[in-house]
mmCIF file of C-alpha atoms in Angstrom:
data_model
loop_
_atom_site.group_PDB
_atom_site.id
_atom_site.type_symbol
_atom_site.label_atom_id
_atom_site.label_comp_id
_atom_site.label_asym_id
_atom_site.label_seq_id
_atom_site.Cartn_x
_atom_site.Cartn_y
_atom_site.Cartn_z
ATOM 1 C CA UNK A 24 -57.541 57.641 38.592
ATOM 2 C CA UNK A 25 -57.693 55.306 42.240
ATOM 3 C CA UNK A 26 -60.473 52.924 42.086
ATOM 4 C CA UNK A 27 -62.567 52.608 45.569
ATOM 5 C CA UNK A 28 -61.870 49.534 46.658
ATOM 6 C CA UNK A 29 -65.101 47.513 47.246
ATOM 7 C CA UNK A 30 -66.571 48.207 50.976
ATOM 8 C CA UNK A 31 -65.628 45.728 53.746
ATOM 9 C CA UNK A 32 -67.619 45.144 56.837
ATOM 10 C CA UNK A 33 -66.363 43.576 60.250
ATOM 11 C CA UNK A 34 -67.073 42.627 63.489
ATOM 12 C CA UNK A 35 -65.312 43.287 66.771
ATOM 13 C CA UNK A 36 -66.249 42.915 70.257
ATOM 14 C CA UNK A 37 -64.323 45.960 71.155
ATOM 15 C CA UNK A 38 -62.374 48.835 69.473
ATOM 16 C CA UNK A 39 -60.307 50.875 70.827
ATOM 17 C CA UNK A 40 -59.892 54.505 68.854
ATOM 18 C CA UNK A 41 -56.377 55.857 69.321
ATOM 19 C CA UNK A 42 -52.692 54.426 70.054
ATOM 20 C CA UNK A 43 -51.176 56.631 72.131
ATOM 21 C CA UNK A 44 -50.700 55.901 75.932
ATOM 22 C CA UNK A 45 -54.415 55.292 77.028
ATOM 23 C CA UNK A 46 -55.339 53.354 73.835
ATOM 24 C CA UNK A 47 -52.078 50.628 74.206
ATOM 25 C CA UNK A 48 -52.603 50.541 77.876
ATOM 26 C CA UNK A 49 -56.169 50.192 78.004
ATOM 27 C CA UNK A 50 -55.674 46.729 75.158
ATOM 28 C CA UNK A 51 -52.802 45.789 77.200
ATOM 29 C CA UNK A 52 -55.011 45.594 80.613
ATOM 30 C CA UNK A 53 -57.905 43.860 78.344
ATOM 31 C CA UNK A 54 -55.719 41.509 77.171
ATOM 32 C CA UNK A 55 -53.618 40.618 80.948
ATOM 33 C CA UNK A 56 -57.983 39.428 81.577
ATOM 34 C CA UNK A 57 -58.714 37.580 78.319
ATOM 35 C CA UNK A 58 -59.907 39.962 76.001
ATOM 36 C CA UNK A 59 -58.997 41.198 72.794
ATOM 37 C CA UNK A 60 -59.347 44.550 71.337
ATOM 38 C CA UNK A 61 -58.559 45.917 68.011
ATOM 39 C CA UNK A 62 -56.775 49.147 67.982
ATOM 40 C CA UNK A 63 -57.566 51.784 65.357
ATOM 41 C CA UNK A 64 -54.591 54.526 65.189
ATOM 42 C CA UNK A 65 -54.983 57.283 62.558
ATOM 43 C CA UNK A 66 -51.268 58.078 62.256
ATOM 44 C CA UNK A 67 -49.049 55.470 60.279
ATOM 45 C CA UNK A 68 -47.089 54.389 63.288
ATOM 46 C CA UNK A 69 -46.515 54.689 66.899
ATOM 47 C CA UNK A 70 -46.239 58.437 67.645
ATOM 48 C CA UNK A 71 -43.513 60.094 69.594
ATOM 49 C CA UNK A 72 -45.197 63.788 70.037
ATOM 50 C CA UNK A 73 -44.545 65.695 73.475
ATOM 51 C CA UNK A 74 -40.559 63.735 73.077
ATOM 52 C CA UNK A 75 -41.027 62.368 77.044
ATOM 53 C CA UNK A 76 -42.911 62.743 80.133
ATOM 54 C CA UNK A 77 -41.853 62.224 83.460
ATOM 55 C CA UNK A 78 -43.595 59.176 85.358
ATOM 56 C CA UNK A 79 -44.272 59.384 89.180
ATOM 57 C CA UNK A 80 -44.978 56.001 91.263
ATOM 58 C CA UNK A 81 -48.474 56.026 90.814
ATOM 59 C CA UNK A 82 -47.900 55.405 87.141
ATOM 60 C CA UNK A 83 -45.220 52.713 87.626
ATOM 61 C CA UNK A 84 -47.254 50.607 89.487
ATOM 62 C CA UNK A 85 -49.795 51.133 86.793
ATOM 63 C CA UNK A 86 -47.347 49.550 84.612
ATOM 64 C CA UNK A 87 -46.193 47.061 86.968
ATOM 65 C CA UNK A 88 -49.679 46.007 87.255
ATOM 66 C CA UNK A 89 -49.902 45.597 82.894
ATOM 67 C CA UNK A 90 -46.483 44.029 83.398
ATOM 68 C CA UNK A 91 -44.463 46.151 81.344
ATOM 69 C CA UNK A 92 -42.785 48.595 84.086
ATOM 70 C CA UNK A 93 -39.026 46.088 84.366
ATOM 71 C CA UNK A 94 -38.728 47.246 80.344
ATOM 72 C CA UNK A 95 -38.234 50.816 81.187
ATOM 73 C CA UNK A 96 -36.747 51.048 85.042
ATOM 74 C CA UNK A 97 -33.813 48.808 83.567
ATOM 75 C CA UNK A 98 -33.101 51.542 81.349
ATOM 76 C CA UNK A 99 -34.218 54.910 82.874
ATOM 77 C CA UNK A 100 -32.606 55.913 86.531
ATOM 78 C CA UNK A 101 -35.005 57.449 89.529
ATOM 79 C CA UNK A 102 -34.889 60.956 90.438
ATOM 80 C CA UNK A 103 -32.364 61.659 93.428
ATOM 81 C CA UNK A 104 -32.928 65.597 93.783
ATOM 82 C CA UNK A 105 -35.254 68.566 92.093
ATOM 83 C CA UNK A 106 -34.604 72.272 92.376
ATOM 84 C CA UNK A 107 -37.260 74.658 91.814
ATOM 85 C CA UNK A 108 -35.790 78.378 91.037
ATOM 86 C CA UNK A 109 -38.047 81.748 91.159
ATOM 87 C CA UNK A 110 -37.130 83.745 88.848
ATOM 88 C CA UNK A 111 -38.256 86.942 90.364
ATOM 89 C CA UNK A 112 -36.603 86.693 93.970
ATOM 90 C CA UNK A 113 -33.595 83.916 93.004
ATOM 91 C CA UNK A 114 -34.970 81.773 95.798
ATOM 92 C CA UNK A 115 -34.057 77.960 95.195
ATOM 93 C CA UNK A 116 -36.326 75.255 96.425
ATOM 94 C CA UNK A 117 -34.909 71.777 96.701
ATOM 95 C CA UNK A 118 -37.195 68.516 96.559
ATOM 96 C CA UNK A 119 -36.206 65.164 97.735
ATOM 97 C CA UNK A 120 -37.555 61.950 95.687
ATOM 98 C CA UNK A 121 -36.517 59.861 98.612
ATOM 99 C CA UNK A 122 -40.329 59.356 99.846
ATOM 100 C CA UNK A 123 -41.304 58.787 96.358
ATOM 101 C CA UNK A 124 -38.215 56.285 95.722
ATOM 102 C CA UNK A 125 -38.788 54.158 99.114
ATOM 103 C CA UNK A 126 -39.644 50.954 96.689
ATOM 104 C CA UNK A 127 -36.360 50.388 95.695
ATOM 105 C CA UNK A 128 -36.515 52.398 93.485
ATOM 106 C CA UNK A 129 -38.952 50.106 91.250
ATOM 107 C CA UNK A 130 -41.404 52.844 91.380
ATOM 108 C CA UNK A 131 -39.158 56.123 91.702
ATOM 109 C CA UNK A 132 -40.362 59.156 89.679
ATOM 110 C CA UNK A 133 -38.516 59.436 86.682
ATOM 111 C CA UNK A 134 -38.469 61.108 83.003
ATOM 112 C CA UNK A 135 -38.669 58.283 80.274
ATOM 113 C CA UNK A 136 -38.942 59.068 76.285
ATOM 114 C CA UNK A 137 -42.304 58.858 75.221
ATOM 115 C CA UNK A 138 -42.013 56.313 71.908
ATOM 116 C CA UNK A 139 -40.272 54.160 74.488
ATOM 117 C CA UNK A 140 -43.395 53.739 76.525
ATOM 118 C CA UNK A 141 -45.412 53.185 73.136
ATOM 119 C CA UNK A 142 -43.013 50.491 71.921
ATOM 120 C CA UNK A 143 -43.010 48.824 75.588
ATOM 121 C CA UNK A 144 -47.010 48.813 75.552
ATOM 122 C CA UNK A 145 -47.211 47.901 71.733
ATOM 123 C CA UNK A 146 -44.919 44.726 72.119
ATOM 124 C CA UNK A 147 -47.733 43.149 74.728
ATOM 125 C CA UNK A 148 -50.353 42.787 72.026
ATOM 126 C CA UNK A 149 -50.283 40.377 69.169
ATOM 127 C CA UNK A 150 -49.197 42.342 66.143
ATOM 128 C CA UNK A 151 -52.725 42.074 64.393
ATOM 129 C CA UNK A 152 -54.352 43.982 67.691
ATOM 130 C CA UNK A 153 -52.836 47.468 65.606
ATOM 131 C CA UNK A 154 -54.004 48.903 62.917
ATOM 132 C CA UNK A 155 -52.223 52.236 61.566
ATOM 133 C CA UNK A 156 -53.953 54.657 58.854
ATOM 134 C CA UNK A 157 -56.949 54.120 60.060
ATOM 135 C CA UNK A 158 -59.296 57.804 59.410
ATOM 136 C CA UNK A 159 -62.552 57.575 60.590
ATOM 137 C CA UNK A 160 -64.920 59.075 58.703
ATOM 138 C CA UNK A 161 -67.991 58.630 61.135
ATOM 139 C CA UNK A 162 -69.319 56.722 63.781
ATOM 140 C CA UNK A 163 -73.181 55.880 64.244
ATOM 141 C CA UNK A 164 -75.254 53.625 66.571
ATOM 142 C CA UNK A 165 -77.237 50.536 65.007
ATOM 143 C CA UNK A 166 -79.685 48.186 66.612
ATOM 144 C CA UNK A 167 -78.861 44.947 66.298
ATOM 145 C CA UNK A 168 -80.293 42.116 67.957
ATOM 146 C CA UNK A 169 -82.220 43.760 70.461
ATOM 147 C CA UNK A 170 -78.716 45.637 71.764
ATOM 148 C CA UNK A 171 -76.918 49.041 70.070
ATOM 149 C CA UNK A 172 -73.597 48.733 68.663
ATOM 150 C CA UNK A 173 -71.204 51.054 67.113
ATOM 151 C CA UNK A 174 -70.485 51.365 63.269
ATOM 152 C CA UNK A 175 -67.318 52.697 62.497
ATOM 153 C CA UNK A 176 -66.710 54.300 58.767
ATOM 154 C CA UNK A 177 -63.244 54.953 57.441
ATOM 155 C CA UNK A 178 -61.906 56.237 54.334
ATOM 156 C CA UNK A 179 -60.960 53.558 52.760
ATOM 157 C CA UNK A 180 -64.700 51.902 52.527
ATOM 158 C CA UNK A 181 -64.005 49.895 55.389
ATOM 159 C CA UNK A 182 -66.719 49.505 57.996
ATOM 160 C CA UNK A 183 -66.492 48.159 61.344
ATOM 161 C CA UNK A 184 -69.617 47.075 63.929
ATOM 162 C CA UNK A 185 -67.602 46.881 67.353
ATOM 163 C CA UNK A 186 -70.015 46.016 70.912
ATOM 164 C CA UNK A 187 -68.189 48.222 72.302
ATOM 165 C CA UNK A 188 -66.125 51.275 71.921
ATOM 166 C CA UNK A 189 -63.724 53.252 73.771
ATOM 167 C CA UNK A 190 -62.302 56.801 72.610
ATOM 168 C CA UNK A 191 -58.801 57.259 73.229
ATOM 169 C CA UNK A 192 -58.213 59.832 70.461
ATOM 170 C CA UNK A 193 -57.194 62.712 72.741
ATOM 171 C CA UNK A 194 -58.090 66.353 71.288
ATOM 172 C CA UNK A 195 -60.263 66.454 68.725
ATOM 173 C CA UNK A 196 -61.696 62.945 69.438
ATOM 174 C CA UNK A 197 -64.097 61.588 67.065
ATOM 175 C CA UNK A 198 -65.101 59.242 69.496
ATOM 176 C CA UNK A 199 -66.417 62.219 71.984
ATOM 177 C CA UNK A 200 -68.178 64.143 68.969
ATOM 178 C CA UNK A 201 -69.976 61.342 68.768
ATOM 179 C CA UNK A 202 -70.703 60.553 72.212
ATOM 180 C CA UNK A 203 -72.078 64.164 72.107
ATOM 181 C CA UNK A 204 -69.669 65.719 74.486
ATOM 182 C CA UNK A 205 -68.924 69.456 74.001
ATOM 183 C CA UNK A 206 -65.675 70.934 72.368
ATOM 184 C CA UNK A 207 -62.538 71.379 73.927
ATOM 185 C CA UNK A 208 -61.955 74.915 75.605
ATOM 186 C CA UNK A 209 -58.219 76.854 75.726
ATOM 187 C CA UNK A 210 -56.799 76.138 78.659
ATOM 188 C CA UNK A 211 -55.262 79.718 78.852
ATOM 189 C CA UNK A 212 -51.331 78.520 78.329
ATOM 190 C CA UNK A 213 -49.164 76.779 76.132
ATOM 191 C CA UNK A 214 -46.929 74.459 76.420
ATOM 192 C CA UNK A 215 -43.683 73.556 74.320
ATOM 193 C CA UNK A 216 -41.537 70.423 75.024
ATOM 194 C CA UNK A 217 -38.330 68.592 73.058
ATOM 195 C CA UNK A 218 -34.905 66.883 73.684
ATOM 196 C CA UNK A 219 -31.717 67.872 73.334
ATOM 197 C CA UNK A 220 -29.179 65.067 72.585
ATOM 198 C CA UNK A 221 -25.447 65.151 73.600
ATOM 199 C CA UNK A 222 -23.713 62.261 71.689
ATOM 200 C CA UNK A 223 -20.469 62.869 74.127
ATOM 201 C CA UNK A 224 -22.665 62.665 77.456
ATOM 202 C CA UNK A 225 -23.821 65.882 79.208
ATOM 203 C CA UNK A 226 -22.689 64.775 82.698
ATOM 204 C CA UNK A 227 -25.670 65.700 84.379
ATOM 205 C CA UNK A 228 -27.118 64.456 87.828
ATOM 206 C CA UNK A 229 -30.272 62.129 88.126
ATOM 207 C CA UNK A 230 -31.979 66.017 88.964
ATOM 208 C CA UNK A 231 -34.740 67.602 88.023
ATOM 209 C CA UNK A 232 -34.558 71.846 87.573
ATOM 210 C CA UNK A 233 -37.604 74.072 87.372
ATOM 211 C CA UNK A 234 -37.956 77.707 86.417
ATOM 212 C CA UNK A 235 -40.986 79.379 88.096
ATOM 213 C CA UNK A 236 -42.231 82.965 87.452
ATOM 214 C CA UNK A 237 -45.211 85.068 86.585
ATOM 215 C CA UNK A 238 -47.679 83.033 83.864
ATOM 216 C CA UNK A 239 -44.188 81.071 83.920
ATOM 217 C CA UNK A 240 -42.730 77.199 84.534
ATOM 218 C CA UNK A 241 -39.982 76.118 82.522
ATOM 219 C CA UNK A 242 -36.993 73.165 83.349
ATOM 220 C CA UNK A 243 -34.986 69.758 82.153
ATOM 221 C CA UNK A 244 -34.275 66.357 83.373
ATOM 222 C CA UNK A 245 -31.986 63.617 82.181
ATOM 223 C CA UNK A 246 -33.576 61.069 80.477
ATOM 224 C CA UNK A 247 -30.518 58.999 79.557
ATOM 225 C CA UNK A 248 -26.825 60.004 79.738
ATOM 226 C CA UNK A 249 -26.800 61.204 76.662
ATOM 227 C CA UNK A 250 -30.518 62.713 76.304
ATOM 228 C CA UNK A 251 -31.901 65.463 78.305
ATOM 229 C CA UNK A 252 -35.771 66.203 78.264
ATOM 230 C CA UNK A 253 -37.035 69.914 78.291
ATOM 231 C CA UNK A 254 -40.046 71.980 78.747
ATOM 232 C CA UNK A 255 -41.380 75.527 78.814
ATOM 233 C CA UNK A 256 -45.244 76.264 79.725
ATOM 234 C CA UNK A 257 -46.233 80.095 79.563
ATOM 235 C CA UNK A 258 -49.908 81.801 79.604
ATOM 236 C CA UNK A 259 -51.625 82.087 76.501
ATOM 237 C CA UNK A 260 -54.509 84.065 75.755
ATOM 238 C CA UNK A 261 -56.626 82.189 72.925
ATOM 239 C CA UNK A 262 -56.843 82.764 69.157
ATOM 240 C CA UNK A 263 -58.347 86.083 68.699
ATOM 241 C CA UNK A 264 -58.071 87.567 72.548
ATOM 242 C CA UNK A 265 -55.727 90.377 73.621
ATOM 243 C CA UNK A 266 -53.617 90.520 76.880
#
């Protein structure tokens, strides 16, 4: 039989719930002013779910502005072209990038894999600043000192008074339960995304192709020459309904 370990309390000035994107970059942009934040991720390590995303140049010079945007443009090339095809009529669409990719191409639109972004936003904060396995349990409001601050419970026993916290646990977040805010809704489709990996090269342009049709969008970038990123969003009546 596992023994509880005896509780533990501490104190933070801020925790952050959730390391995905918005948790690391929102500790990142505390830390570029001064201030530290502890990080509370429920997963046991830096997740890689959705396989990439594509980033346009009001994202890069997010990241240029947290100082982390020279790690992935090295590595990941701008978008020249994108073709848009409609399935029902065969009409094709092409897009230039050149308007977004007037920055020398520091902030051109491109697809990058998401763990890479992670790792890139991870490796700004002192190791210490992440904690992995972290399931919270609850999270209640105290009075202390003439000011409210948040208790956080985990499983383990471990309990954690932050000033301040900020919920960056996506679906399902704990952190809005307890904020009060009401459930999520279906959105009405469903999306389904992965990478396919050609260890000889697939010899593809720096283009992006889209699919379009009825309750439709589907399409694939490059990510690397080697990796390609896909996607496929379709309508989706919710659990229960009937077309």
């Amino acid at each position: 039989k596992t023994e509880r370990k005896e509780d533990m309390e501490m104190k933070e000035d801020i925790v952050i719930v959730g390391a995905g994107i918005a948790g690391l970059a929102t500790a990142v942009a505390l830390k570029r002013v001064g201030v530290k934040a502890l990080v509370l991720e429920r997963s046991d390590g830096l997740r890689a779910t959705g396989a990439a995303l594509s980033l346009f140049p009001n994202a890069w010079l997010a990241l240029d502005a947290l100082g982390v945007s020279q790690k992935l443009t090295s590595i990941y090339a701008p978008f020249k072209k994108g073709y848009v095809t409609n399935l029902e009529t065969g009409a094709i669409q092409e897009v230039s990038f050149s308007g977004a990719n007037k920055n020398n191409d520091a902030t051109g639109a491109r697809a990058v894999h998401r763990k890479a972004l992670l790792n890139a936003l991870a490796e700004e904060l002192p190791t210490d600043s992440i904690r992995f396995s972290c399931k919270i349990t609850a999270i209640e409001t105290q009075e202390q000192e003439g000011s409210s601050v948040a208790v956080v419970h985990m499983d383990d026993g471990t309990v954690i008074k932050a000033k301040v916290l900020i919920g960056c646990d996506g679906v399902h977040s704990v952190a809005a339960s307890w904020l009060g805010l009401p459930p999520t809704v279906h959105s009405g489709r469903s999306a389904v995304r992965g990478m396919a990996v050609f260890p000889q090269g697939h010899g593809m342009k720096e283009e992006v192709h889209q699919f379009v049709g009825p309750g439709l969008r589907a399409g694939f970038a490059p990510l690397t020459d080697k990796d390609v990123y896909w996607f496929l969003v379709c309508d989706s009546p919710a659990k229960g309904s009937t077309f």
